[in-house]
Amino acid sequence: GQNIDQPTEMTATEGAIVQINCTYQTSGFNGLFWYQQHAGEAPTFLSYNVLDGLEEKGRFSSFLSRSKGYSYLLLKELQMKDSASYLCAVLDSNYQLIWGAGTKLIIKP
Amino acid sequence: TAGITQAPTSQILAAGRSMTLRCTQDMRHNAMYWYRQDLGLGLRLIHYSNTAGTTGKGEVPDGYSVSRANTDDFPLTLASAVPSQTSVYFCASVSGGENNEQFFGPGTRLTVL
């Protein structure tokens, strides 16, 4: 079967750095996405990795290792507004997105 | 630009009743999707449409039907609602660009009693 694993919840301090991990087992791979979802709102796109390595976009970076079936999202200089759920999703061989359950990130002052 | 709109925002529905959730996009995206999101579970695909006139079943299609008469609209119908269909429903479309980004509507919160 297809599976996306990520921690259910993480807590971090304002101004700090946090890394959210995602491991996947899917039928085929056509890219990995990270989305941010604030409570009661729709998911919004953060990043897309299809090749191994690190993609940096401002305070957010995303890393992919296809051989290990592993990705992480790195958030730097955390702000209170970063409190949200972070969803990992993989585009499988049929170009359908398989979603993880999401990691709820709690930022404390 | 409105992007993707969904209606209604929320609804309470009696079990056994039918209902259509509306989704409209103005971005001329070919592919559209319907997901449901439940606590503790990832987004689960109900139905999808790769282009106007075609539809396909996702992971959890039972109890739902869709149509795609044109590019902009992708309604989701519950023929006879059951309490297990209580969920938040998101419609999404794909840009088709190099990153395959999905754009989401604001969601419909449905409660079936």
PDB file of C-alpha atoms in Angstrom:
ATOM      1  CA  GLY A   1       0.000   0.000   0.000  1.00  0.00           C
ATOM      2  CA  GLN A   2       0.898   3.645  -0.147  1.00  0.00           C
ATOM      3  CA  ASN A   3       1.931   5.412   2.998  1.00  0.00           C
ATOM      4  CA  ILE A   4       3.059   8.857   4.083  1.00  0.00           C
ATOM      5  CA  ASP A   5       4.342   9.249   7.657  1.00  0.00           C
ATOM      6  CA  GLN A   6       4.916  12.477   9.524  1.00  0.00           C
ATOM      7  CA  PRO A   7       4.790  13.377  13.217  1.00  0.00           C
ATOM      8  CA  THR A   8       1.377  14.267  14.552  1.00  0.00           C
ATOM      9  CA  GLU A   9       2.453  17.308  16.522  1.00  0.00           C
ATOM     10  CA  MET A  10       5.562  19.362  17.241  1.00  0.00           C
ATOM     11  CA  THR A  11       6.250  22.310  19.517  1.00  0.00           C
ATOM     12  CA  ALA A  12       8.888  24.990  18.958  1.00  0.00           C
ATOM     13  CA  THR A  13       9.827  28.411  20.281  1.00  0.00           C
ATOM     14  CA  GLU A  14       9.418  31.694  18.488  1.00  0.00           C
ATOM     15  CA  GLY A  15      12.660  32.649  16.742  1.00  0.00           C
ATOM     16  CA  ALA A  16      13.977  29.082  16.716  1.00  0.00           C
ATOM     17  CA  ILE A  17      14.359  26.509  13.924  1.00  0.00           C
ATOM     18  CA  VAL A  18      12.197  23.416  13.467  1.00  0.00           C
ATOM     19  CA  GLN A  19      12.494  20.449  11.113  1.00  0.00           C
ATOM     20  CA  ILE A  20       9.412  18.454  10.150  1.00  0.00           C
ATOM     21  CA  ASN A  21      10.175  15.034   8.702  1.00  0.00           C
ATOM     22  CA  CYS A  22       8.196  13.021   6.186  1.00  0.00           C
ATOM     23  CA  THR A  23       8.818   9.468   5.004  1.00  0.00           C
ATOM     24  CA  TYR A  24       6.930   7.881   2.167  1.00  0.00           C
ATOM     25  CA  GLN A  25       6.268   4.585   0.427  1.00  0.00           C
ATOM     26  CA  THR A  26       4.325   5.067  -2.786  1.00  0.00           C
ATOM     27  CA  SER A  27       3.745   3.384  -6.116  1.00  0.00           C
ATOM     28  CA  GLY A  28       5.954   5.595  -8.205  1.00  0.00           C
ATOM     29  CA  PHE A  29       7.205   9.078  -7.510  1.00  0.00           C
ATOM     30  CA  ASN A  30       6.648  12.271  -9.469  1.00  0.00           C
ATOM     31  CA  GLY A  31       7.450  14.820  -6.821  1.00  0.00           C
ATOM     32  CA  LEU A  32       6.875  15.714  -3.189  1.00  0.00           C
ATOM     33  CA  PHE A  33       4.915  18.686  -1.907  1.00  0.00           C
ATOM     34  CA  TRP A  34       4.671  20.575   1.337  1.00  0.00           C
ATOM     35  CA  TYR A  35       1.545  22.549   2.115  1.00  0.00           C
ATOM     36  CA  GLN A  36       0.668  24.792   5.036  1.00  0.00           C
ATOM     37  CA  GLN A  37      -2.826  24.736   6.510  1.00  0.00           C
ATOM     38  CA  HIS A  38      -4.014  27.141   9.178  1.00  0.00           C
ATOM     39  CA  ALA A  39      -6.906  25.968  11.321  1.00  0.00           C
ATOM     40  CA  GLY A  40     -10.215  26.305   9.489  1.00  0.00           C
ATOM     41  CA  GLU A  41      -8.565  27.257   6.217  1.00  0.00           C
ATOM     42  CA  ALA A  42      -7.561  25.570   2.969  1.00  0.00           C
ATOM     43  CA  PRO A  43      -4.057  24.185   2.379  1.00  0.00           C
ATOM     44  CA  THR A  44      -1.655  26.534   0.617  1.00  0.00           C
ATOM     45  CA  PHE A  45       1.391  25.503  -1.398  1.00  0.00           C
ATOM     46  CA  LEU A  46       4.840  25.848   0.164  1.00  0.00           C
ATOM     47  CA  SER A  47       7.268  23.775  -1.896  1.00  0.00           C
ATOM     48  CA  TYR A  48       7.770  21.106  -4.529  1.00  0.00           C
ATOM     49  CA  ASN A  49      10.790  18.790  -4.788  1.00  0.00           C
ATOM     50  CA  VAL A  50      11.293  16.343  -7.594  1.00  0.00           C
ATOM     51  CA  LEU A  51      15.094  16.027  -7.525  1.00  0.00           C
ATOM     52  CA  ASP A  52      17.301  15.196  -4.560  1.00  0.00           C
ATOM     53  CA  GLY A  53      18.617  18.074  -2.553  1.00  0.00           C
ATOM     54  CA  LEU A  54      17.608  21.215  -0.760  1.00  0.00           C
ATOM     55  CA  GLU A  55      15.274  23.898  -2.084  1.00  0.00           C
ATOM     56  CA  GLU A  56      15.382  27.165  -0.201  1.00  0.00           C
ATOM     57  CA  LYS A  57      12.622  29.741  -0.266  1.00  0.00           C
ATOM     58  CA  GLY A  58      13.009  32.499   2.275  1.00  0.00           C
ATOM     59  CA  ARG A  59      12.593  31.170   5.813  1.00  0.00           C
ATOM     60  CA  PHE A  60      11.391  27.803   4.515  1.00  0.00           C
ATOM     61  CA  SER A  61      13.531  25.063   2.979  1.00  0.00           C
ATOM     62  CA  SER A  62      12.582  21.599   1.790  1.00  0.00           C
ATOM     63  CA  PHE A  63      14.885  18.619   1.341  1.00  0.00           C
ATOM     64  CA  LEU A  64      14.373  15.408  -0.607  1.00  0.00           C
ATOM     65  CA  SER A  65      16.171  12.060  -0.730  1.00  0.00           C
ATOM     66  CA  ARG A  66      14.411   9.770  -3.192  1.00  0.00           C
ATOM     67  CA  SER A  67      16.618   6.777  -2.373  1.00  0.00           C
ATOM     68  CA  LYS A  68      15.598   7.009   1.287  1.00  0.00           C
ATOM     69  CA  GLY A  69      11.960   7.945   0.664  1.00  0.00           C
ATOM     70  CA  TYR A  70      12.499  10.929   2.920  1.00  0.00           C
ATOM     71  CA  SER A  71      11.880  14.639   2.997  1.00  0.00           C
ATOM     72  CA  TYR A  72      11.955  17.392   5.555  1.00  0.00           C
ATOM     73  CA  LEU A  73      10.634  20.908   5.814  1.00  0.00           C
ATOM     74  CA  LEU A  74      12.879  23.330   7.674  1.00  0.00           C
ATOM     75  CA  LEU A  75      11.401  26.494   9.124  1.00  0.00           C
ATOM     76  CA  LYS A  76      13.800  29.161  10.373  1.00  0.00           C
ATOM     77  CA  GLU A  77      13.249  32.250  12.524  1.00  0.00           C
ATOM     78  CA  LEU A  78       9.893  30.935  13.623  1.00  0.00           C
ATOM     79  CA  GLN A  79       7.057  33.405  13.965  1.00  0.00           C
ATOM     80  CA  MET A  80       3.763  32.978  15.786  1.00  0.00           C
ATOM     81  CA  LYS A  81       1.970  33.013  12.436  1.00  0.00           C
ATOM     82  CA  ASP A  82       3.806  29.795  11.513  1.00  0.00           C
ATOM     83  CA  SER A  83       1.529  27.934  13.923  1.00  0.00           C
ATOM     84  CA  ALA A  84      -0.330  25.669  11.500  1.00  0.00           C
ATOM     85  CA  SER A  85      -0.466  22.140  10.179  1.00  0.00           C
ATOM     86  CA  TYR A  86       2.129  21.145   7.606  1.00  0.00           C
ATOM     87  CA  LEU A  87       1.053  18.545   5.079  1.00  0.00           C
ATOM     88  CA  CYS A  88       3.433  16.306   3.145  1.00  0.00           C
ATOM     89  CA  ALA A  89       2.123  14.832  -0.125  1.00  0.00           C
ATOM     90  CA  VAL A  90       3.627  12.667  -2.863  1.00  0.00           C
ATOM     91  CA  LEU A  91       2.583  12.614  -6.510  1.00  0.00           C
ATOM     92  CA  ASP A  92       2.395   8.929  -7.405  1.00  0.00           C
ATOM     93  CA  SER A  93       2.796   7.099 -10.715  1.00  0.00           C
ATOM     94  CA  ASN A  94      -0.787   7.994 -11.676  1.00  0.00           C
ATOM     95  CA  TYR A  95      -0.124  11.660 -10.938  1.00  0.00           C
ATOM     96  CA  GLN A  96      -2.462  11.524  -7.957  1.00  0.00           C
ATOM     97  CA  LEU A  97      -1.445  13.162  -4.697  1.00  0.00           C
ATOM     98  CA  ILE A  98      -1.096  10.887  -1.672  1.00  0.00           C
ATOM     99  CA  TRP A  99      -1.348  12.948   1.506  1.00  0.00           C
ATOM    100  CA  GLY A 100       0.107  12.533   4.963  1.00  0.00           C
ATOM    101  CA  ALA A 101      -2.129  13.280   7.939  1.00  0.00           C
ATOM    102  CA  GLY A 102      -0.215  16.474   8.642  1.00  0.00           C
ATOM    103  CA  THR A 103       1.994  17.772  11.446  1.00  0.00           C
ATOM    104  CA  LYS A 104       0.468  20.324  13.781  1.00  0.00           C
ATOM    105  CA  LEU A 105       3.166  22.850  14.693  1.00  0.00           C
ATOM    106  CA  ILE A 106       2.674  24.821  17.892  1.00  0.00           C
ATOM    107  CA  ILE A 107       4.830  27.915  18.342  1.00  0.00           C
ATOM    108  CA  LYS A 108       5.369  29.175  21.885  1.00  0.00           C
ATOM    109  CA  PRO A 109       6.582  32.680  22.746  1.00  0.00           C
TER     110      PRO A 109
ATOM    111  CA  THR B   1      -9.198  36.891  -9.726  1.00  0.00           C
ATOM    112  CA  ALA B   2     -11.413  34.686  -7.562  1.00  0.00           C
ATOM    113  CA  GLY B   3      -9.432  31.463  -7.998  1.00  0.00           C
ATOM    114  CA  ILE B   4     -11.586  28.632  -6.706  1.00  0.00           C
ATOM    115  CA  THR B   5     -14.888  29.194  -4.980  1.00  0.00           C
ATOM    116  CA  GLN B   6     -17.003  26.662  -3.127  1.00  0.00           C
ATOM    117  CA  ALA B   7     -20.580  26.814  -1.921  1.00  0.00           C
ATOM    118  CA  PRO B   8     -22.020  26.522   0.582  1.00  0.00           C
ATOM    119  CA  THR B   9     -19.459  27.391   3.269  1.00  0.00           C
ATOM    120  CA  SER B  10     -21.178  25.047   5.671  1.00  0.00           C
ATOM    121  CA  GLN B  11     -24.302  22.926   5.770  1.00  0.00           C
ATOM    122  CA  ILE B  12     -26.225  20.723   8.176  1.00  0.00           C
ATOM    123  CA  LEU B  13     -28.015  17.948   6.334  1.00  0.00           C
ATOM    124  CA  ALA B  14     -30.447  15.289   7.467  1.00  0.00           C
ATOM    125  CA  ALA B  15     -29.411  11.712   6.735  1.00  0.00           C
ATOM    126  CA  GLY B  16     -31.032  10.398   3.574  1.00  0.00           C
ATOM    127  CA  ARG B  17     -31.223  13.798   1.914  1.00  0.00           C
ATOM    128  CA  SER B  18     -29.301  14.656  -1.226  1.00  0.00           C
ATOM    129  CA  MET B  19     -27.014  17.615  -1.668  1.00  0.00           C
ATOM    130  CA  THR B  20     -24.701  19.126  -4.265  1.00  0.00           C
ATOM    131  CA  LEU B  21     -21.504  20.903  -3.253  1.00  0.00           C
ATOM    132  CA  ARG B  22     -20.518  23.468  -5.831  1.00  0.00           C
ATOM    133  CA  CYS B  23     -17.010  24.260  -7.034  1.00  0.00           C
ATOM    134  CA  THR B  24     -16.043  26.835  -9.641  1.00  0.00           C
ATOM    135  CA  GLN B  25     -12.615  27.971 -10.818  1.00  0.00           C
ATOM    136  CA  ASP B  26     -11.710  30.829 -13.120  1.00  0.00           C
ATOM    137  CA  MET B  27      -8.110  29.855 -13.813  1.00  0.00           C
ATOM    138  CA  ARG B  28      -8.890  27.615 -16.816  1.00  0.00           C
ATOM    139  CA  HIS B  29      -7.185  24.678 -15.122  1.00  0.00           C
ATOM    140  CA  ASN B  30      -7.874  21.344 -16.781  1.00  0.00           C
ATOM    141  CA  ALA B  31      -7.588  19.052 -13.778  1.00  0.00           C
ATOM    142  CA  MET B  32      -9.886  19.340 -10.761  1.00  0.00           C
ATOM    143  CA  TYR B  33     -10.259  17.288  -7.585  1.00  0.00           C
ATOM    144  CA  TRP B  34     -12.586  16.712  -4.662  1.00  0.00           C
ATOM    145  CA  TYR B  35     -11.085  15.774  -1.288  1.00  0.00           C
ATOM    146  CA  ARG B  36     -12.494  15.158   2.136  1.00  0.00           C
ATOM    147  CA  GLN B  37     -10.490  15.960   5.245  1.00  0.00           C
ATOM    148  CA  ASP B  38     -11.162  14.252   8.559  1.00  0.00           C
ATOM    149  CA  LEU B  39      -9.352  14.643  11.881  1.00  0.00           C
ATOM    150  CA  GLY B  40      -6.277  12.455  12.098  1.00  0.00           C
ATOM    151  CA  LEU B  41      -6.412  11.486   8.447  1.00  0.00           C
ATOM    152  CA  GLY B  42      -4.789  12.995   5.398  1.00  0.00           C
ATOM    153  CA  LEU B  43      -6.773  14.530   2.599  1.00  0.00           C
ATOM    154  CA  ARG B  44      -8.503  11.701   0.776  1.00  0.00           C
ATOM    155  CA  LEU B  45      -9.386  11.922  -2.893  1.00  0.00           C
ATOM    156  CA  ILE B  46     -13.052  11.313  -3.696  1.00  0.00           C
ATOM    157  CA  HIS B  47     -13.239  11.972  -7.448  1.00  0.00           C
ATOM    158  CA  TYR B  48     -11.161  13.786 -10.004  1.00  0.00           C
ATOM    159  CA  SER B  49     -11.422  15.133 -13.514  1.00  0.00           C
ATOM    160  CA  ASN B  50      -8.409  15.513 -15.787  1.00  0.00           C
ATOM    161  CA  THR B  51     -10.332  17.583 -18.323  1.00  0.00           C
ATOM    162  CA  ALA B  52     -13.862  18.686 -19.158  1.00  0.00           C
ATOM    163  CA  GLY B  53     -16.047  15.715 -20.055  1.00  0.00           C
ATOM    164  CA  THR B  54     -14.020  13.143 -18.105  1.00  0.00           C
ATOM    165  CA  THR B  55     -14.119  12.011 -14.486  1.00  0.00           C
ATOM    166  CA  GLY B  56     -12.450   9.320 -12.410  1.00  0.00           C
ATOM    167  CA  LYS B  57     -12.772   7.666  -9.024  1.00  0.00           C
ATOM    168  CA  GLY B  58     -10.366   8.411  -6.226  1.00  0.00           C
ATOM    169  CA  GLU B  59      -9.662   6.608  -2.977  1.00  0.00           C
ATOM    170  CA  VAL B  60     -13.122   7.045  -1.377  1.00  0.00           C
ATOM    171  CA  PRO B  61     -15.730   7.460  -4.149  1.00  0.00           C
ATOM    172  CA  ASP B  62     -18.655   5.498  -2.671  1.00  0.00           C
ATOM    173  CA  GLY B  63     -21.732   7.611  -1.984  1.00  0.00           C
ATOM    174  CA  TYR B  64     -20.507  10.477  -4.156  1.00  0.00           C
ATOM    175  CA  SER B  65     -20.846  11.412  -7.817  1.00  0.00           C
ATOM    176  CA  VAL B  66     -19.379  14.196  -9.928  1.00  0.00           C
ATOM    177  CA  SER B  67     -19.816  15.737 -13.345  1.00  0.00           C
ATOM    178  CA  ARG B  68     -17.612  17.984 -15.468  1.00  0.00           C
ATOM    179  CA  ALA B  69     -19.731  19.612 -18.130  1.00  0.00           C
ATOM    180  CA  ASN B  70     -17.258  22.455 -18.658  1.00  0.00           C
ATOM    181  CA  THR B  71     -13.787  23.562 -17.569  1.00  0.00           C
ATOM    182  CA  ASP B  72     -14.919  25.861 -14.769  1.00  0.00           C
ATOM    183  CA  ASP B  73     -17.423  23.798 -12.765  1.00  0.00           C
ATOM    184  CA  PHE B  74     -16.991  20.531 -10.874  1.00  0.00           C
ATOM    185  CA  PRO B  75     -19.980  19.795  -8.610  1.00  0.00           C
ATOM    186  CA  LEU B  76     -19.988  16.959  -6.077  1.00  0.00           C
ATOM    187  CA  THR B  77     -23.287  15.257  -5.290  1.00  0.00           C
ATOM    188  CA  LEU B  78     -24.255  13.161  -2.312  1.00  0.00           C
ATOM    189  CA  ALA B  79     -27.284  11.169  -3.432  1.00  0.00           C
ATOM    190  CA  SER B  80     -28.370   9.995   0.024  1.00  0.00           C
ATOM    191  CA  ALA B  81     -26.243  11.418   2.810  1.00  0.00           C
ATOM    192  CA  VAL B  82     -25.058   9.323   5.752  1.00  0.00           C
ATOM    193  CA  PRO B  83     -23.455  10.489   9.024  1.00  0.00           C
ATOM    194  CA  SER B  84     -20.040   9.109   7.963  1.00  0.00           C
ATOM    195  CA  GLN B  85     -20.004  11.742   5.238  1.00  0.00           C
ATOM    196  CA  THR B  86     -19.678  14.436   7.892  1.00  0.00           C
ATOM    197  CA  SER B  87     -16.405  16.089   6.916  1.00  0.00           C
ATOM    198  CA  VAL B  88     -14.744  19.130   5.432  1.00  0.00           C
ATOM    199  CA  TYR B  89     -14.751  18.985   1.647  1.00  0.00           C
ATOM    200  CA  PHE B  90     -12.118  20.740  -0.443  1.00  0.00           C
ATOM    201  CA  CYS B  91     -12.162  21.287  -4.167  1.00  0.00           C
ATOM    202  CA  ALA B  92      -8.805  21.810  -5.893  1.00  0.00           C
ATOM    203  CA  SER B  93      -7.408  22.414  -9.343  1.00  0.00           C
ATOM    204  CA  VAL B  94      -3.934  22.001 -10.800  1.00  0.00           C
ATOM    205  CA  SER B  95      -2.000  24.733 -12.507  1.00  0.00           C
ATOM    206  CA  GLY B  96      -0.287  22.402 -14.956  1.00  0.00           C
ATOM    207  CA  GLY B  97       2.920  24.327 -14.515  1.00  0.00           C
ATOM    208  CA  GLU B  98       6.265  22.734 -13.822  1.00  0.00           C
ATOM    209  CA  ASN B  99       5.543  22.283 -10.132  1.00  0.00           C
ATOM    210  CA  ASN B 100       2.047  20.749 -10.463  1.00  0.00           C
ATOM    211  CA  GLU B 101       0.789  23.021  -7.667  1.00  0.00           C
ATOM    212  CA  GLN B 102      -2.754  22.350  -6.507  1.00  0.00           C
ATOM    213  CA  PHE B 103      -4.905  25.351  -5.660  1.00  0.00           C
ATOM    214  CA  PHE B 104      -7.622  24.778  -3.071  1.00  0.00           C
ATOM    215  CA  GLY B 105     -11.016  26.285  -2.548  1.00  0.00           C
ATOM    216  CA  PRO B 106     -11.984  27.500   0.935  1.00  0.00           C
ATOM    217  CA  GLY B 107     -13.827  24.278   1.770  1.00  0.00           C
ATOM    218  CA  THR B 108     -17.345  23.225   2.710  1.00  0.00           C
ATOM    219  CA  ARG B 109     -18.017  21.982   6.223  1.00  0.00           C
ATOM    220  CA  LEU B 110     -20.780  19.381   6.026  1.00  0.00           C
ATOM    221  CA  THR B 111     -22.545  17.823   8.988  1.00  0.00           C
ATOM    222  CA  VAL B 112     -24.914  14.914   8.373  1.00  0.00           C
ATOM    223  CA  LEU B 113     -27.269  14.156  11.238  1.00  0.00           C
TER     224      LEU B 113
END
